[in-house]
Coordinates of C-alpha atoms in Angstrom, one line a residue:
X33 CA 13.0 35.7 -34.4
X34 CA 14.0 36.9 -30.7
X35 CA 17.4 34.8 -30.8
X36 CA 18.6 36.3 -34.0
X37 CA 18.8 39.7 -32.3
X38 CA 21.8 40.9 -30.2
X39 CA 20.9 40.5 -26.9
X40 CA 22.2 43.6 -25.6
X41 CA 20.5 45.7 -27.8
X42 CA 16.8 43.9 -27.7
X43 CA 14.3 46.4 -26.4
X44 CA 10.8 46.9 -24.4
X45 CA 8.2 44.6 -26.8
X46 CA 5.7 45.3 -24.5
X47 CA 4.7 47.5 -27.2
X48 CA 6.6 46.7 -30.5
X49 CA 4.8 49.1 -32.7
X50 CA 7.4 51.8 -34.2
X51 CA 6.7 54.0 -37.1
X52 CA 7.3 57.2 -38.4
X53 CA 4.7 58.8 -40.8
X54 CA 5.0 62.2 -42.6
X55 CA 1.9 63.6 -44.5
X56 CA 2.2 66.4 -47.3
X57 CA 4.6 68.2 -45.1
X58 CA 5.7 71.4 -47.2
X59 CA 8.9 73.9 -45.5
X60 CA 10.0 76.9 -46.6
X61 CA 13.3 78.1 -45.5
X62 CA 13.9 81.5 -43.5
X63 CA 14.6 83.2 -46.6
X64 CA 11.5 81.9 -47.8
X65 CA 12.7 79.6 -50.3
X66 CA 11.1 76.9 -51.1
X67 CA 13.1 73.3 -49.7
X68 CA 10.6 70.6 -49.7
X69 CA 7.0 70.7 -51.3
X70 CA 4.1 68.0 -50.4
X71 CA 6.2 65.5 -49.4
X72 CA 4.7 62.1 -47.9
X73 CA 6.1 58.8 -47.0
X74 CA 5.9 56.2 -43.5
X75 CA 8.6 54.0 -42.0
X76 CA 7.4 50.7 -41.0
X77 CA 7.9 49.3 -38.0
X78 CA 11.5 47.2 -37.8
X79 CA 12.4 48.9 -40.8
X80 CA 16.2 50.4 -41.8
X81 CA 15.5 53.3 -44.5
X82 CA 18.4 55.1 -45.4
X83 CA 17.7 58.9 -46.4
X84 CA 19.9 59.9 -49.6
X85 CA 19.9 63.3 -51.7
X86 CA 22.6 65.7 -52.9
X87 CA 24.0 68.0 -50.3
X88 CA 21.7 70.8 -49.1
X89 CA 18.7 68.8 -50.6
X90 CA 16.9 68.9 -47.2
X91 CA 17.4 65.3 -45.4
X92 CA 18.7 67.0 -42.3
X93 CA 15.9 69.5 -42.6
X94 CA 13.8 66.7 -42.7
X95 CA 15.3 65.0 -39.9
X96 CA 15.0 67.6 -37.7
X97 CA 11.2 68.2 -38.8
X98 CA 10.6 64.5 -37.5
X99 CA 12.3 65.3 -34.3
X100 CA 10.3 68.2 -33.5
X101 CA 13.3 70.7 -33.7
X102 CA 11.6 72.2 -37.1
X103 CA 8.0 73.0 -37.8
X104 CA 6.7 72.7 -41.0
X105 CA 4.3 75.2 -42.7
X106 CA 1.9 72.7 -43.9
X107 CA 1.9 68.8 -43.1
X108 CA 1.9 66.5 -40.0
X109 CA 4.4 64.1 -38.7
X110 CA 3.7 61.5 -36.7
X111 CA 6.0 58.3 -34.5
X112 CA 5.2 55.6 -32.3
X113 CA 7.7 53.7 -29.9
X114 CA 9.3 56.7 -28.8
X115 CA 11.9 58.7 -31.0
X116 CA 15.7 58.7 -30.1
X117 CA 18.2 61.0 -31.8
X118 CA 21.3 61.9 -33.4
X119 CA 21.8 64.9 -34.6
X120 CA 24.7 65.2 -37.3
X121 CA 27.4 67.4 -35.0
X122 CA 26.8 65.6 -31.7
X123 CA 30.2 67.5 -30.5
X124 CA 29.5 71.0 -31.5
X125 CA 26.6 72.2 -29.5
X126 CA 28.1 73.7 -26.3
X127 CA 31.6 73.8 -25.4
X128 CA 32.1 72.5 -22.1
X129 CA 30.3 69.8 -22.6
X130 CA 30.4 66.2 -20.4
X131 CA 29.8 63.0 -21.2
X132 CA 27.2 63.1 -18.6
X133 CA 25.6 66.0 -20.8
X134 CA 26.1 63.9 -23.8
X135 CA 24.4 60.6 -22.7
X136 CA 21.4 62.8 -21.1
X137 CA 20.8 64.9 -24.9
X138 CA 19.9 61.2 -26.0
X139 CA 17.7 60.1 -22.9
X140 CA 14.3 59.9 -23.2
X141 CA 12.5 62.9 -22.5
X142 CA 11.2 62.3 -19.1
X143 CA 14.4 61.3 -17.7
X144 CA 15.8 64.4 -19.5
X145 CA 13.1 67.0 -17.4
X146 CA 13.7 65.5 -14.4
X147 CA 17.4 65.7 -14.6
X148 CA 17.4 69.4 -15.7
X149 CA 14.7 70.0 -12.8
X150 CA 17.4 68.0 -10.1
X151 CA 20.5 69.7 -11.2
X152 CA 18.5 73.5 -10.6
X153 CA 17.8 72.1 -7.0
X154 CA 21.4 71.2 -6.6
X155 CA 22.6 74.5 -7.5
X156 CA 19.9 75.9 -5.2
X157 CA 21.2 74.1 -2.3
X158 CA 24.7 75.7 -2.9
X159 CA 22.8 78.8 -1.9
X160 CA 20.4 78.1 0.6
X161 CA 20.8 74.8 2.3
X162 CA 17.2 75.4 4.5
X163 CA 14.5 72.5 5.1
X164 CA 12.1 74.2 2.4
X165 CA 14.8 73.4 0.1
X166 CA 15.8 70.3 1.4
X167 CA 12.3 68.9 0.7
X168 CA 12.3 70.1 -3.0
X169 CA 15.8 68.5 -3.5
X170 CA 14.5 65.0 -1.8
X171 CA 11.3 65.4 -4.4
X172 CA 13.6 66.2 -6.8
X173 CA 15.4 62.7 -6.5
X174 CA 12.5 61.1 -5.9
X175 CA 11.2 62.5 -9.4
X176 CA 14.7 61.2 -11.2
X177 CA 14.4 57.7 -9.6
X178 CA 10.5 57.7 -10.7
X179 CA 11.4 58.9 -14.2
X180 CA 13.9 56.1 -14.5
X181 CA 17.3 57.8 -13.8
X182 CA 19.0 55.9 -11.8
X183 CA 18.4 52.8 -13.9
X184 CA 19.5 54.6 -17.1
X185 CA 22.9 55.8 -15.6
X186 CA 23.6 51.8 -15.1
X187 CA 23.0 51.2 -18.8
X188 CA 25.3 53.8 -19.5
X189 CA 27.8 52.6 -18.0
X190 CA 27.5 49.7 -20.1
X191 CA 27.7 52.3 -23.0
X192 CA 30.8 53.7 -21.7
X193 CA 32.6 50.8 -21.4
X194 CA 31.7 49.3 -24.6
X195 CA 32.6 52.8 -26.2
X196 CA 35.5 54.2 -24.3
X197 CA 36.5 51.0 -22.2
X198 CA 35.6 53.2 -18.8
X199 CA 32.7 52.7 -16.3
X200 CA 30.3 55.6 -16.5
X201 CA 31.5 57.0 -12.9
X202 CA 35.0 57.2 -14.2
X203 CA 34.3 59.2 -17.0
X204 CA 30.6 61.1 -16.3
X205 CA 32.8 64.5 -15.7
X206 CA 34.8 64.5 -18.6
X207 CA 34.7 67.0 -21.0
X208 CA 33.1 65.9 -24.7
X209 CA 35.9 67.8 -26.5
X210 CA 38.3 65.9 -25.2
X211 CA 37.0 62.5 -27.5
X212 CA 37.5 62.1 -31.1
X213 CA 34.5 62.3 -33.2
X214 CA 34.4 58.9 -33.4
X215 CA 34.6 58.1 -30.1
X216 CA 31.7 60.5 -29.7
X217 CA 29.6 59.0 -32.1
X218 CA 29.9 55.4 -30.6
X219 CA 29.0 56.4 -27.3
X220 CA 25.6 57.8 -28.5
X221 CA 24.9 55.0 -30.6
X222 CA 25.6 52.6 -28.3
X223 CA 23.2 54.4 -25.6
X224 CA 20.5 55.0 -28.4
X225 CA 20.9 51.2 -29.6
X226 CA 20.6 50.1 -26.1
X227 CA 17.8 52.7 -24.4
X228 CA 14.3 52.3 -24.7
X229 CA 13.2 54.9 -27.5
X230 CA 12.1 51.8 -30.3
X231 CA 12.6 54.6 -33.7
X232 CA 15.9 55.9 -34.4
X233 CA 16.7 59.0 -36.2
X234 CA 20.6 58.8 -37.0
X235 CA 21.9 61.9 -39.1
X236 CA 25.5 60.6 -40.2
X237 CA 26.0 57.9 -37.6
X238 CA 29.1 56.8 -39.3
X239 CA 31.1 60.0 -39.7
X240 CA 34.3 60.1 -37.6
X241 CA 33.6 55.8 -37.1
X242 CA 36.9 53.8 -38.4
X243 CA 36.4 50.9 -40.8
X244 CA 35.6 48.0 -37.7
X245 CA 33.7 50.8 -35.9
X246 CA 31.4 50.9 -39.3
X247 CA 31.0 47.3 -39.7
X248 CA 30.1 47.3 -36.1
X249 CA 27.8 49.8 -37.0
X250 CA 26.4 47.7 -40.0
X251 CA 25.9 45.0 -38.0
X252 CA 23.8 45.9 -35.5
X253 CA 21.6 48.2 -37.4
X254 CA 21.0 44.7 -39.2
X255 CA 20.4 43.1 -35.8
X256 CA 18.1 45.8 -34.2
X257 CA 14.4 45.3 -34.1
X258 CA 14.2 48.7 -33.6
X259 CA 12.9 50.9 -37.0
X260 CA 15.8 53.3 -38.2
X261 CA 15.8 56.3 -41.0
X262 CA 19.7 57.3 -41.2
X263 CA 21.7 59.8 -43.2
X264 CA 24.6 58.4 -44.4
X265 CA 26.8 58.7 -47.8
X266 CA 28.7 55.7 -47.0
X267 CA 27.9 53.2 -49.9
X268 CA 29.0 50.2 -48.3
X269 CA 27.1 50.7 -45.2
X270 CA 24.1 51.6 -47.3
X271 CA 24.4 48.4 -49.0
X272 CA 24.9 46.2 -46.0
X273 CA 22.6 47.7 -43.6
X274 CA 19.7 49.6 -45.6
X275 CA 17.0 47.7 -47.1
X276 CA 14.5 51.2 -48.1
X277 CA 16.4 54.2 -50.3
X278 CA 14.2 57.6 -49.4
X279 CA 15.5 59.6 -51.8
X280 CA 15.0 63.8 -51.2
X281 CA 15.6 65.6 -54.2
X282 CA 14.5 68.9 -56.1
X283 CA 12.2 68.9 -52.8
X284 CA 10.2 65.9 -54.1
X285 CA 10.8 62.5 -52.1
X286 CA 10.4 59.5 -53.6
X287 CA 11.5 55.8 -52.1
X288 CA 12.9 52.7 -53.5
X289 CA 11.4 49.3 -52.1
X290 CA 15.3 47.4 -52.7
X291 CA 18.5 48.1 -51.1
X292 CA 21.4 49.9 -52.2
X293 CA 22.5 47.2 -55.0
X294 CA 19.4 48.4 -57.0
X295 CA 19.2 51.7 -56.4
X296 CA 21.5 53.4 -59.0
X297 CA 19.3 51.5 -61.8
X298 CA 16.3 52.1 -59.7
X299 CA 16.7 56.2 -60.0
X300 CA 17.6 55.6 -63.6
X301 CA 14.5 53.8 -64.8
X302 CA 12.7 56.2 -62.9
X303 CA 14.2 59.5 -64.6
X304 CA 13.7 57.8 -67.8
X305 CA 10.0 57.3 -67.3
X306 CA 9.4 61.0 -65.5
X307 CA 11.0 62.5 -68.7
X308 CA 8.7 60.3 -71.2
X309 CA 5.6 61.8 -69.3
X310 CA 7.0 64.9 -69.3
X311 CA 7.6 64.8 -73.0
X312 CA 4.2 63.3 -73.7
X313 CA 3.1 66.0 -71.9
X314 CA 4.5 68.8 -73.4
X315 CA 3.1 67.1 -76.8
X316 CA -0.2 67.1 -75.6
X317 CA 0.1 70.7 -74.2
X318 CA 1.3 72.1 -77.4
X319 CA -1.4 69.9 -79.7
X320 CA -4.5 71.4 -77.1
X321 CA -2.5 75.3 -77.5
X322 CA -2.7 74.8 -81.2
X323 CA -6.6 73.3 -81.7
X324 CA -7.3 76.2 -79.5
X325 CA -5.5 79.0 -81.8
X326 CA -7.2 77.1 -85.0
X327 CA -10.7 77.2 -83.3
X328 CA -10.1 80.6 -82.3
X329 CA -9.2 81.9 -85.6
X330 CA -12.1 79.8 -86.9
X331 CA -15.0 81.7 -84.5
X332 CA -13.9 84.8 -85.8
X333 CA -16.0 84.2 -89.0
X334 CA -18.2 81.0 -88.5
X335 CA -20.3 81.6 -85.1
X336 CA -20.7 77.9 -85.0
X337 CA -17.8 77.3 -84.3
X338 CA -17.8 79.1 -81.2
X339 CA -19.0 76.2 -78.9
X340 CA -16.2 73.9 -80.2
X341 CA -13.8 76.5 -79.4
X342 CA -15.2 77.6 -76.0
X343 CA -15.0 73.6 -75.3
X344 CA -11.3 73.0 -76.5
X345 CA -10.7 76.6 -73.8
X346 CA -12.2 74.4 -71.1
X347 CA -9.9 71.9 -72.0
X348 CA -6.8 73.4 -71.9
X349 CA -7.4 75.3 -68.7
X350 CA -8.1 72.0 -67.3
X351 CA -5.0 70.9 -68.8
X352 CA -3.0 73.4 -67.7
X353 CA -4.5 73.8 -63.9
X354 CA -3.8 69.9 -63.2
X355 CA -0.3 70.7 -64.2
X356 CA 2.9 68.7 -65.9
X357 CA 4.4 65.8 -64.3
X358 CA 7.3 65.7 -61.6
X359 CA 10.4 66.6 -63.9
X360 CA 13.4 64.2 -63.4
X361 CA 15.9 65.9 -60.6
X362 CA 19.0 66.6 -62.6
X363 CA 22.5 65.6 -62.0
X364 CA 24.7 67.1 -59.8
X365 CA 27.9 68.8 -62.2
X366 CA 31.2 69.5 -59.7
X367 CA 33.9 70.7 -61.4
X368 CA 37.1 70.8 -58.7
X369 CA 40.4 72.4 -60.2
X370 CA 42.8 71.5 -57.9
X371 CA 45.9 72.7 -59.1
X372 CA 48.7 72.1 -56.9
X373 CA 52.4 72.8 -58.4
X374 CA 56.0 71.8 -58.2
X375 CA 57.9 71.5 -55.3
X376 CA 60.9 69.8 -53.6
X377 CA 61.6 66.2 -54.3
X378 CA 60.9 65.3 -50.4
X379 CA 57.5 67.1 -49.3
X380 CA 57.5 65.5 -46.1
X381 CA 60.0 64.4 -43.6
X382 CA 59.7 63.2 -40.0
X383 CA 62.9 62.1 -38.1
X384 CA 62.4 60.4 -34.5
X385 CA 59.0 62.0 -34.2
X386 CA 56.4 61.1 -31.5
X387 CA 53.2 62.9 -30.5
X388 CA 53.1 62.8 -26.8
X389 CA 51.3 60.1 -25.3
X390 CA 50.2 59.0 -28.4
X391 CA 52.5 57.0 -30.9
X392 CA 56.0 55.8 -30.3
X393 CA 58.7 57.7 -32.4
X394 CA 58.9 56.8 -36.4
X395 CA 60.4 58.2 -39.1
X396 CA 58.9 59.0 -42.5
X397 CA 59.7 60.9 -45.9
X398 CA 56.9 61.2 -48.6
X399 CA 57.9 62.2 -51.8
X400 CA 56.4 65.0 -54.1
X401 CA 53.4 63.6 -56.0
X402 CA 52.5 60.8 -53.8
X403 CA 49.2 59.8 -52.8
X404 CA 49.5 58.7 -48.9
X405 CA 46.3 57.0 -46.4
X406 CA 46.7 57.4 -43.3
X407 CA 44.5 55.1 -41.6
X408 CA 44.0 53.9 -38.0
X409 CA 41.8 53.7 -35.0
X410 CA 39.9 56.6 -34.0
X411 CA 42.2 58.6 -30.8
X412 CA 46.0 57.3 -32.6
X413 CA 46.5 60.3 -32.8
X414 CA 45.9 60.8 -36.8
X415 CA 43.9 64.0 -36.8
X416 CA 47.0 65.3 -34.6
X417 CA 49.5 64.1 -37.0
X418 CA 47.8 66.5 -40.1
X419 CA 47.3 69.5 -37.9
X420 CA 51.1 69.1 -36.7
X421 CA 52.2 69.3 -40.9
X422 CA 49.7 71.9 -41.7
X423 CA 51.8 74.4 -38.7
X424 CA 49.3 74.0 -35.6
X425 CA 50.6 73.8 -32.6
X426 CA 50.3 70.1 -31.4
X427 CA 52.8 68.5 -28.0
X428 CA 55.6 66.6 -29.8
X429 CA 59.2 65.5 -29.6
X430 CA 61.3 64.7 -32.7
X431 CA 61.2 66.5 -36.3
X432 CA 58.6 67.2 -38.8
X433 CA 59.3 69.2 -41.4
X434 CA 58.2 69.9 -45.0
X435 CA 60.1 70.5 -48.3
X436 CA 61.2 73.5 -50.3
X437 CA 58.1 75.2 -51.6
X438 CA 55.5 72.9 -50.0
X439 CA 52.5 74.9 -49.2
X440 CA 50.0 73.0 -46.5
X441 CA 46.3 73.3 -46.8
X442 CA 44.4 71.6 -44.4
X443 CA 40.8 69.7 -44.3
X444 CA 39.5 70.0 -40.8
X445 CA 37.8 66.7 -39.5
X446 CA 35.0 68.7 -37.6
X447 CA 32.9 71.7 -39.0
X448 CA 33.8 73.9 -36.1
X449 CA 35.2 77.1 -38.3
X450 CA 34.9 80.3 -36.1
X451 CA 36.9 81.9 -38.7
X452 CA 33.9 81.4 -41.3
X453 CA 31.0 81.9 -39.0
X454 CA 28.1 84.1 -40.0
X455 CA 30.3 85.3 -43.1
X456 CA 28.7 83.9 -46.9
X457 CA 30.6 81.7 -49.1
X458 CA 30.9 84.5 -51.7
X459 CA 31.9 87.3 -49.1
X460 CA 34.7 84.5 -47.7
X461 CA 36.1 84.3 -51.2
X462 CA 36.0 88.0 -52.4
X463 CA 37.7 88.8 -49.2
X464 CA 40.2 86.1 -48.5
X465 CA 41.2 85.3 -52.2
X466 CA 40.7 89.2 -53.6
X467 CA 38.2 87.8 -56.3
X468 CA 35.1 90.1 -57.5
X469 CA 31.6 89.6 -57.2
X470 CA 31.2 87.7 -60.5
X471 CA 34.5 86.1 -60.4
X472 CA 33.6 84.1 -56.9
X473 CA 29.9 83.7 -57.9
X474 CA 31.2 81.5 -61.2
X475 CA 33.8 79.5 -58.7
X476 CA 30.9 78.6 -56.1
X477 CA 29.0 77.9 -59.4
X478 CA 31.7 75.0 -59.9
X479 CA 31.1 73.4 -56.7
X480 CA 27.7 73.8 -56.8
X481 CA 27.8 77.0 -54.0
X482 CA 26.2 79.6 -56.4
X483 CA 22.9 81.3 -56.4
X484 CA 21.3 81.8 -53.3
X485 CA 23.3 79.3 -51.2
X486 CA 26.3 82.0 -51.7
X487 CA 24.4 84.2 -50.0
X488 CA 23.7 82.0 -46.8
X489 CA 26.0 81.9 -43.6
X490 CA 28.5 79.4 -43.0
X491 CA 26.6 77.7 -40.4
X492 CA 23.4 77.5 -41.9
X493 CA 24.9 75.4 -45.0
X494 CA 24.6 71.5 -44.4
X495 CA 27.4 69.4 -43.7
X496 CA 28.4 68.6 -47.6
X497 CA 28.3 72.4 -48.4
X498 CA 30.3 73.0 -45.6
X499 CA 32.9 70.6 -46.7
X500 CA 32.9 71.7 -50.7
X501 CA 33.2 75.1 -49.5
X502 CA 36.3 74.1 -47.2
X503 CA 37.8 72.0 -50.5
X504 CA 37.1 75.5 -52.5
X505 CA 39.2 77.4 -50.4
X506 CA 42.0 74.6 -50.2
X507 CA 42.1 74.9 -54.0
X508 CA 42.1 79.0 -54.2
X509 CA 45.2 78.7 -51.8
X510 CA 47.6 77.4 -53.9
X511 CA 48.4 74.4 -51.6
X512 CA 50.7 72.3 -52.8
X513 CA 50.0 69.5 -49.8
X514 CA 46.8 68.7 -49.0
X515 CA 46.2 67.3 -45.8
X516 CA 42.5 66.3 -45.5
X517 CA 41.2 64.9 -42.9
X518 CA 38.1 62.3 -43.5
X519 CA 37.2 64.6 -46.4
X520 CA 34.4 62.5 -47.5
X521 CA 32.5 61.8 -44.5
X522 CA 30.1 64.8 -45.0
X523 CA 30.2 64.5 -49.3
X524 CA 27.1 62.9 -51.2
X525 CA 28.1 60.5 -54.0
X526 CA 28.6 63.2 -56.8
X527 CA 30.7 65.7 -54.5
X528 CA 32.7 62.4 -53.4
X529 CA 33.2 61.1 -56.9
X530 CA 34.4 65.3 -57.8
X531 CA 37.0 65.1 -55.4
X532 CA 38.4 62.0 -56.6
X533 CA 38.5 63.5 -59.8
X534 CA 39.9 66.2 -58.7
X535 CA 42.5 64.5 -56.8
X536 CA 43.8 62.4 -59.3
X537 CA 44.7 65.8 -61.3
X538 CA 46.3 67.5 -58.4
X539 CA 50.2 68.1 -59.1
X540 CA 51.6 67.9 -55.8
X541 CA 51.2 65.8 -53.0
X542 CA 48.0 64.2 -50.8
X543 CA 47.9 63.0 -47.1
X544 CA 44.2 62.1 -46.6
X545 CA 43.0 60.4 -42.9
X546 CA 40.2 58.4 -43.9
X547 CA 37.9 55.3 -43.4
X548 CA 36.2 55.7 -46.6
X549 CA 37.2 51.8 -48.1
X550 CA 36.0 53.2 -51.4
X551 CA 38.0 56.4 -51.0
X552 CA 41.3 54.4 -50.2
X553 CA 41.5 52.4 -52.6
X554 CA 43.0 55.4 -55.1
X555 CA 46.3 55.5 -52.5
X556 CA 49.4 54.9 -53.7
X557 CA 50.7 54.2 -49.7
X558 CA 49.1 53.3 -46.6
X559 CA 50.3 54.7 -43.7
X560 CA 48.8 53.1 -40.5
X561 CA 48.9 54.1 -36.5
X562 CA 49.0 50.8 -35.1
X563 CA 46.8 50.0 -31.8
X564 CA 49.9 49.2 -30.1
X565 CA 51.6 52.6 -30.8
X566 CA 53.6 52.1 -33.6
X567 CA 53.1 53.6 -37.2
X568 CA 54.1 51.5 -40.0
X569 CA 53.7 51.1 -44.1
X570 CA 51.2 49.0 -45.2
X571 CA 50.9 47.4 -49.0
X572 CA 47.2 47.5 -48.7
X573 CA 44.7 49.3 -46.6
X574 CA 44.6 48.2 -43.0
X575 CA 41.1 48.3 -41.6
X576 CA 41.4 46.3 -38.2
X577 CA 44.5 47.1 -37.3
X578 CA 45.0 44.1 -34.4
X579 CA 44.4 41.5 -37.0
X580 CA 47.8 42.3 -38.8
X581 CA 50.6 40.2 -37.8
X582 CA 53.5 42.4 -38.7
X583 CA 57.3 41.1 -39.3
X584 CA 59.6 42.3 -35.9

C-alpha cells in the first residue's frame, strides 16, 4: 500500500502502531458541572475519526484531555506512535509570537526541551560569556543536535515553503500575527503531516483554510498512514476525508462505524431506538411501582402476603438501582432574529479603491438587500476589505463609503475580543444593550447561551459559543450591514443551519468572507480577489481562483 501514500508525508514504520484509547474517563468542569460522564472509545491505528457534537458539548475538552493539557477526574487515556497537536487557536497564545515558536509548539517533545534548555543558554551567554558557560552552551547544542534539531529545522523548511513559498531561514523571525489564519493553519499541518509524531489530534484544521486549501487538506488526510481524530464542522470535508463519526453529546459519546453520508440516518435510528427502551422502560418502572403499591396494600391485612411483597420491594430497588437507559440527546433549537432595516438604495460604494500592497484599484456599488461572497485566497486581502467598511483603520487609497443609514456590524475572523474578556455573556448584554437580568437571560436562551453558560467568561466558552455570542450582539445592534467574516468556521451544523435561517430573513444587506461551499451557495453575487491582484464579479462561486480564464 506504500505507493498509494504521498511520499512526502510517509512516516517512520519502524513502528507503525498508532492508537489512541480512552477508558471511562469522567470530567467535571471548574464550576463543577458535570461535561462528560464514563465515556470510552479507541482510535485504531491508520484511522481518520472525525469528532462531532453541538458547540460546548466537550470535543475540545476532550481533545485536550488526550493531549495531556486536561486531567480527568476518573478515567485513563492512553496513545502510541507519538501524539502531534493542533490546538483550535494556533495564533492566539502569545503575542509576539515567530514562526520559529510556532513550528517548535508542534515538535516533538524532546526536540521541544532541548530547544527551550538552548535558547536559556543563549540568553545566558549575553550576560556572562565565561568558559563555564561556554561549555554548557556547546552541551547545549550538542543536546539539540542529539534530540534531532537540526534535522527538524530542514523539514521545516520544506514546510515553509510548501505553506508560505519562503525557506525556513527567511521567514524563522517573523512574527505569527503577521499570517492570516489560514496561512497559520497550513504551516502546522504541513509540519505535523510531515514530522514524525504517527497520531494526530487536529482541533478545526480547516478553519481560516480557502476552498483548494481544504481539498488539499482532504486529500492528504485520505493519503496519510498516520491515525487522526479531528474537530471539524465542515460537512464536505467530513464526508471526503472521515471514515469514523465520534459523536459527543449530553456528555455521552457514542461512534458511528460509516462516514459522513450515513451519519445523519445513523443518529436517527439510534434516537429512535434509545427512546423505545426508554419508554419500555418507564412501562416497566411504572407496572413494578404499582404491583408494589397493590402488594403493599394487600400485607396490611393478609400476613401472607408479605413475602410476595417484600420480593416485588427487592425487585424494584433492583430496578431502580440499575437505572434507565441513555436518553436520546435532544436537538439543538436556535432561534436568530436578525432584523436589519431600510436604508439607502446603494449600501456600499467603492470608487478607485486599493488596499496597499494588496489588490489593484476596483470599483464596486452593492445595493441594499443584496446578498454578496466575497471569496478568495487566504492573504488577498479580504479580511482587510470588511474591517475597512465596518470603520477600522486599514492603509488604503481610493473611496469606500457606505449609504444613508447603513449601520456596519462586524464578524471578526479570529476570537481575539479584549473587549469581551473575562466579562459573561449576560453581563455583556445587560451592559452594552441596557437589557435586564431576565430580558438577556431569555435572548442567550435563543441562541442557546442561557443557564449556566451565561454565567461563564468569554474565554472559557468554546469556539461556536464564542461565535453565536458575537452573531447575538451583531443582531442587538441594529446593523443594517453585516459584514461577517468566515462566520461559520467555528458553528456546528444546527448553529450553521440558524444562521442561514436567520440570514435569509435579514432586511438589509450581507457581505460574508467565506470558504464554506455549502454556505455560498445562498449568495446572490460573488465577489472574488483574484491571485493576480485584481477583484472581479463572478456568476458562480470561485474556489481556485487560477483556474478561471477571465475575459480582458
Amino acid at each position: 500500500m506504500d505507493n498509494c501514500w504521498h511520499p512526502i508525508y510517509r512516516v517512520n514504520t519502524l513502528d507503525r502502531m498508532a492508537h489512541v484509547e480512552i477508558a471511562h474517563i469522567t470530567h467535571v468542569l471548574p464550576d463543577g458541572r458535570p461535561l462528560l460522564n464514563d465515556v470510552s472509545f479507541r482510535i485504531g491505528e491508520g484511522v481518520k475519526a472525525a469528532l462531532v457534537g453541538p458547540n460546548g458539548a466537550g470535543k475540545t475538552t476532550l481533545m485536550r484531555l488526550i493531549a495531556g493539557d486536561l486531567q480527568a477526574v476518573e478515567g485513563t487515556v492512553a496513545s502510541s506512535g507519538g501524539l502531534g497537536v493542533m490546538r483550535q487557536f494556533i495564533g492566539s497564545i502569545r503575542d509576539g509570537r515567530i514562526v520559529h515558536d510556532l513550528l517548535l509548539s508542534v515538535a516533538p517533545t524532546r526536540v521541544r526541551d532541548a530547544a527551550e534548555h538552548l535558547a536559556k543558554i543563549e540568553l545566558l551567554m549575553m550576560e556572562r560569556d565565561d568558559e563555564k558557560t561556554q561549555m554548557r552552551y556547546a552541551q547545549a547544542i550538542t543536546d539539540y543536535t542529539d534530540a534531532g534539531g537540526y534535522d527538524i529545522e530542514v523539514l521545516w523548511d520544506t514546510c515553509t515553503m510548501a505553506a508560505l513559498g519562503i525557506p525556513y531561514d527567511d521567514c524563522k523571525y517573523r512574527e505569527v500575527n503577521t499570517l492570516s489564519g489560514g496561512e497559520q493553519k497550513r504551516l502546522v499541518l504541513e509540519a505535523l503531516l510531515r514530522g514524525p509524531d504517527q497520531v494526530l489530534l487536529l482541533d478545526e484544521p480547516d478553519n481560516y483554510l480557502d476552498v483548494p486549501g481544504k481539498q488539499w487538506l482532504e486529500q492528504v488526510l485520505r493519503e496519510t498512514p498516520k491515525t487522526v481524530l479531528l474537530v471539524s464542522h465542515d460537512r464536505q470535508l467530513l464526508a471526503n476525508a472521515a471514515d469514523r463519526i465520534v459523536t459527543v453529546e449530553s456528555g455521552n459519546i457514542w461512534v458511528h462505524g460509516g462516514g459522513f453520508t450515513t451519519y445523519a440516518q445513523a443518529r436517527r435510528e439510534r434516537n429512535e431506538r434509545l427512546d423505545e427502551l426508554r419508554r419500555r422502560w418507564d412501562e416497566e418502572h411504572a407496572k413494578l411501582k404499582r404491583l408494589v403499591n397493590m402488594l403493599k396494600q394487600k400485607a396490611t391485612y393478609n400476613d401472607g402476603m408479605s413475602a410476595a411483597y417484600h420480593a416485588a420491594q427487592t425487585r424494584l430497588r433492583k430496578f431502580e438501582e440499575a437505572g434507565p437507559p441513555e436518553m436520546a440527546a435532544k436537538d439543538q433549537n436556535i432561534n436568530m432574529r436578525l432584523r436589519g432595516g431600510r436604508t439607502g438604495k446603494r449600501a456600499v460604494i467603492c470608487e478607485r479603491l486599493e488596499l496597499t500592497g494588496l489588490m489593484k484599484p476596483f470599483d464596486l456599488e452593492i445595493w441594499y438587500g443584496e446578498r454578496v461572497a466575497v471569496l478568495g485566497s487566504n492573504g488577498s486581502g479580504k479580511s482587510h476589505f470588511l474591517r475597512l467598511l465596518s470603520g477600522e483603520d486599514v492603509d488604503h487609497t481610493g473611496v469606500a463609503r457606505l449609504g444613508a443609514r447603513v449601520i456596519p456590524g462586524h464578524f471578526a475572523q479570529t476570537h481575539s475580543h479584549p473587549e469581551l474578556m473575562k466579562r459573561t455573556p449576560c453581563e455583556i448584554v445587560m451592559t452594552e444593550h441596557a437589557r435586564l437580568k431576565n430580558e438577556a437571560m431569555k435572548i442567550l436562551a435563543r441562541y442557546e447561551l442561557a443557564g449556566t453558560i451565561a454565567e461563564q467568561r468569554f474565554e472559557t466558552l468554546s469556539g461556536g459559543q464564542q461565535a453565536r455570542l458575537q452573531i447575538l450582539l451583531l443582531e442587538l445592534s441594529g446593523a443594517t450591514l453585516l459584514l461577517l467574516d468566515e462566520p461559520t468556521d467555528n458553528l456546528d451544523l444546527a448553529s450553521a443551519e440558524a444562521l442561514q435561517e436567520g440570514l435569509d430573513a435579514f432586511e438589509g444587506t450581507v457581505m460574508a468572507v467565506t470558504h464554506d461551499r455549502w454556505f455560498a451557495a445562498d449568495f446572490d453575487r460573488y465577489l472574488v480577489f483574484g491571485a493576480d491582484g485584481k477583484v472581479y464579479e463572478s456568476s458562480e462561486p470561485v474556489w481556485d481562483e487560477g483556474r478561471v480564464v477571465r475575459a480582458r
